[in-house]
Amino acid sequence: MNPPKYHPSSVTPTQDNLFRHGRSMSNESTGTTFRHREGLQAPFRDGREGRSSSNAAVTFGPRGSSLAQGPPPGSFSSDLKTISSSRAGTPQKEQGPFFAEYRPAEGEKTSEERQTELRDKISKETKIKVGSENLLEALISKNAKQTKDQRIRVEAELGSSNRKIIELRSQLEEEIERSKRPNTPPRERLSGIFQSSPLKSPQRNDDSIERDVLPAEESESPTYILSEILQALENEGMQPDYYVERANRLVDLFKKYPSLKYDLAWPIFGLRVQTMLLSQSRDVVAAGYRVTRHAIADRRSLQTIRRLNTDELVMLSLVKDSKANIEREQALKFVRAFLDVKGGIHELSRSVLRTVVSVAEHHEDRLRNMSILTLLELLIRRPSMVIASGGMASLTEALLEGTYQGSESLANAILYLFDKPSDRLHLKSCHELDAAFTIFTDPIAVHTSEEKLKSTARLITASINSWPGLFSVANDGFAAIRGLLQSLSYPSLLARDLVLDIVFAVLQIKAPSWSSSFLAGRRLTTYGRVANLTTEIPSAAIAISSEDEEASRVCLTEHYTAMLLAVLLQSGLHEALSSMIEEEAESALRRKAALLQGEMLDMANRLLPFSFSANFQVVPKLVDPVGLVPADASLAQISMVYQVDSVSRTLHRSQADTKFASNSTKQLMQPPSVASRLTDSTKIKADTDMDEVRFRAAVVETQILNYVNYIKWNWDLIEDLIEGPLKNPKRLSEAITGTKFLKRLLTFYRPFKYRFSDTPNTKLNQRYIRIGVSLMKTLLQNNEGIVYLSENKFLRQLGECLAQLDRVVQTSGLTSSAPLFSPWRTSETLTGGYFSLLGALSSNPKGLQMIERWHMINIFYHIIDLHDRDDLVELLLGNMDFSLDSHLRVMLSKALTACHKQIRIFSTRLLRKYATVASDSLDGSHSRSSVCEWAIRLLVTQLYDPEVEVSEVAVQILEESCNRKSHLEYVVRCRPQLDHLNEIGAPLLLRFLSTSLGYQYLDRLDYITQEMDDWFSLRNYRYVTLVEASLTRAFATLMQEPSRSSPNELLRPQEHGLLPPHFYRELTRTREGCDLLRESGHFHEFVTAITESWAENEDAEGLTKLKGCLWAVGNIGSMELGADFLEESDVVSWIVQIAEHSEVTTLRGTAFFVLGLISRSLHGMEIIAEHGWSAATDQFGRSIGYCLPRQLSVFFSMKLPQTPAKVESKNMAQDLAPRPITDEDPVHARVLGFVADTANAVLAKKAANDLNGIKVRHPEAFVSVELYRKVRDVLGSHNFRLPIRRFLLDLFDRNVMRRVVLDEEESENESIRTERPPQGRSRLP
């Protein structure tokens, strides 16, 4: 057993007895607060014991089941740490240095607190850094002489912030690593401390109490340790920390030996648990719940635990006040543990569940969110139980309030019931979600709090982004959506803004980077800055253009977005935005509406069929006939039309620098070399034939000849000259021989001048690297520039600086105490930019000769061997150009095979741009095929890397490269063996099926028939889960796309929402595959399954099988060769029948996506047109794979049940229905009647007074176990507010609970008297 993280405290025999008799069962001693999760910490004692709070610190690992983020007192924390007052005790001897070393000192911060503090400091320094960069950019644009001192101070502050950020991040990483290490002393040190022998039990006396509970050695049997702990729990009269510490040890034992709980002796273990749960100490009770929770093994153990009468104890704990929050939390976690056991949900009692419902209904309760979450899980797994216990009302109330933090999960749970008709019967009206729209559609309710509006907006977004939610709000003629869009005319500014945000979110529109400036009122005529920005492109658009085959990526999220757009347009979005643009007084909202209008029109033109989008491309309210509107209104309309057009043009320009191929047009948008500017520099750049006079004037304007200080130079003009006139050999010769322009420019980049190399590495200063790269490329374009660069000191000095890194063989003899390429300089300054300049040289044969002249290649090999300088290795490999056959390729091959895993992964990713290169992406001097083949060969080699992560990256790149037929055939000729990769290599093998060569290769391996049988029997149905999980991740409202700006992110992130590869789709790409499919008869089997079970709406397994058949047919029909199978059968009509008439919403959605797949082929597009569906096409008339029904109202029409909620069966209805409970004793009968009256809000106060009166006159009634059990039954059959439940249970004496739990017989004497006569009345809160 692992050494513990705590030290047991000694106890005295004079402690109070464990059980004390009292009048109230929930009104106990003052509670304690707790600050950590999952571990129970004993309360500390000071004073005469001489122990500080640090000596009682007990920590356990997090379990992760708590809902709250931080641990304020009373929050959802499972770490039971207490802070108690000092109490008397016997002095305790010194514990020794062992415990002082492994116990945190008083006031010392925990690891989580230190991490939080470091993150706050990093955030603060980051803000300072961003502000400094912005200020520096503003100062540079001003007069250099006037702002010199300010710039120096700002640069100093910027450098200081960068250093602090690096230092703080390093400290944070160290702290995280430190927190992961075990906080236990070495075993050698334990051997001298724990001397108890495992062969005999220690003596039970006061001197050995402390020694017998210490941890056993690792060699001791866990069964023996368990018996020792249980024996220690027999001692009565100990302080609470005694029992808490042993409970913690018991939990640790269960965690370390999970099988131990299957062999528990429940008669003994159960008695110990009952003793702890009956304690008057809240800490001990909480520890008892925690131990019991970790002892749960299966449903049988739950039944055993319930026989210990834990239901009564849980009810009592949950109704206690806020002082017992830690006990209440552990009790609720104990209830939640029932959900983790198979069949455990059936062991939840009616009384306990109604108590949880009462907690969920109490708005001020700290455990309310946790109770709501418990009810949500129960609602999904057994809705009838939640409805019968009255939990649906509390969930609906939380939905309407808008204050529940997990509003999305709340909506998803209700929508889960809306999916199937059998589950739909449990909903009262099937319009529960429509009530969430009320906060926006009600002109009065719309003026509510901002937090409530935002929470409801997130709920609406999550609801609409699912098929059940969309059918729920669109079923009644889109009434809910129409009401939401009409709220754009309400006076609440925040509500209108949030409605626009909802539309942006559901249509998957990501605002471009310049949107904030546009909304602030700035003009969009500065296209130079806008064109440099990279707009996020939908993941489906990031596909490689291929002239050999149609785009293979199918984006299901865009198809769903097309349906949403059609619904919104039909609900009046177009008219609402037009009215808002025309009438909105707030300029920011008006501009936001214009931005949305432009995006919407673009999406309608791109995603919707022409019959849908044609009517919306004209803006009727903004383009009225001339003369029919007043002059002022006409001017405003023209202005807003201009704004919409300006937005469209700006979006087009901002996307121009992103290289992507559209799935529909297959046209590659080539980015401009440099962003155009609306200045005279644009003309200078374009004019490479500039005359001598203008050229000299431009050189003088750069200020290079006038100032030595590079900050005063006009770098924009310098960049224009480098990429314009200097490409002319005559102008370059003049710059070299006639002026000092190039000499001073190259001097700036020389390492030993410490100008470029000392420049801080900021976002603004990155332009110096970009201009340096352009300069290298320009000089390499003609002979005179090559000669000038080779004779310049720049390369010689750079070679000397690189030679300082040569640790293996000191061939140069150059050393330095402060090398130029030190880790600090490469991260904090532009020193790392030298590798970018060398990379520009490596793309040209003459540049390679210069590199080899100064022996840099040898130094590159040694840099690859630097295992402690991954930053240099990544800079070197990431900036070199491997298009030429040179030593650089050998260097890369070495990195791919000889370096550690991270560098191998990085190097493998570098091969992507060479393996997937387009036909026009390389210069004419480079052999495109040879470069691609070289990269593919290396990638095939990486498939056999010992690390699976490396092989997985290689598979992804090869799969992307196989989008081109020529690349695919070469990969097949390499004959890769992928058997060792199993599922990782499956997508690549599927791509081989798309060509005859790959088909023949796989056929010889006997892969095709085995894979076909596997897909037909099993994997075709797993495919359903894979697709639905991908769509769920894609529609997650809080999901953020990974950043693509990092140089390490050279591969696309996981693209959720795209259709995964399907075996039958790849099989039907070739004639051989179609022949095999026809011979197998699988397509006929799929069609038969669809036609026979299309109306299936109950059986989950049958629905999954039906969806799998639909996906198989859709993937086959998406290929032109597979469309022949559709013509041979009438399966499309059955799919349309499912899409328009199925009672399962997700099945309708699956059919909708399948029809989109079928429309990708020409024959399929014609077939669905015959059944009333229209396909979206590009400008060439080719289908893009998105189709919509011509009648949206028919598609969304669904018959909803008109009957109220029903339970599963008559037996359960009778079991859960309220039953009258009476008693022969007239006093007991009156008590039961008044207890039932407290459930009525009108009669509650009077009934409480009557109960208090009976307690005063007949105190013996409230020590009756029989009466208590009947009151419990009443509480289990009616809905009572939480304060009422607390009041009713407090009426009974505490001894009643003890007799109920321990099944003690009620004696006659106890039935007629009380241990302590009541001194007052219980008060109803």
PDB file of N, CA and C in Angstrom, residues 91 256 410 412 643 991 1015 1202 1306:
ATOM      1  N   PRO A  91      -1.704  16.589  25.622  1.00  0.00           N
ATOM      2  CA  PRO A  91      -0.562  17.022  24.811  1.00  0.00           C
ATOM      3  C   PRO A  91      -0.095  15.890  23.927  1.00  0.00           C
ATOM      4  N   LYS A 256      -6.931   1.815  -4.816  1.00  0.00           N
ATOM      5  CA  LYS A 256      -5.737   1.084  -5.224  1.00  0.00           C
ATOM      6  C   LYS A 256      -6.061  -0.369  -5.550  1.00  0.00           C
ATOM      7  N   LEU A 410     -29.374  21.127 -20.548  1.00  0.00           N
ATOM      8  CA  LEU A 410     -30.786  21.038 -20.169  1.00  0.00           C
ATOM      9  C   LEU A 410     -31.675  20.926 -21.402  1.00  0.00           C
ATOM     10  N   ASN A 412     -30.699  19.871 -24.378  1.00  0.00           N
ATOM     11  CA  ASN A 412     -30.407  18.618 -25.080  1.00  0.00           C
ATOM     12  C   ASN A 412     -31.122  17.436 -24.444  1.00  0.00           C
ATOM     13  N   GLN A 643     -22.918  49.893 -48.164  1.00  0.00           N
ATOM     14  CA  GLN A 643     -22.288  49.190 -47.059  1.00  0.00           C
ATOM     15  C   GLN A 643     -22.312  47.679 -47.288  1.00  0.00           C
ATOM     16  N   ARG A 991      -8.522   4.649 -49.612  1.00  0.00           N
ATOM     17  CA  ARG A 991      -8.227   5.505 -50.764  1.00  0.00           C
ATOM     18  C   ARG A 991      -7.635   4.720 -51.926  1.00  0.00           C
ATOM     19  N   TRP A1015     -17.417  -4.615 -43.048  1.00  0.00           N
ATOM     20  CA  TRP A1015     -18.304  -3.454 -43.133  1.00  0.00           C
ATOM     21  C   TRP A1015     -19.771  -3.878 -43.184  1.00  0.00           C
ATOM     22  N   GLN A1202     -51.107  14.427 -28.439  1.00  0.00           N
ATOM     23  CA  GLN A1202     -51.972  15.379 -27.748  1.00  0.00           C
ATOM     24  C   GLN A1202     -52.282  14.942 -26.321  1.00  0.00           C
ATOM     25  N   GLU A1306     -38.789  -1.173  19.006  1.00  0.00           N
ATOM     26  CA  GLU A1306     -39.271  -0.027  19.779  1.00  0.00           C
ATOM     27  C   GLU A1306     -39.824  -0.523  21.113  1.00  0.00           C
TER      28      GLU A1306
END
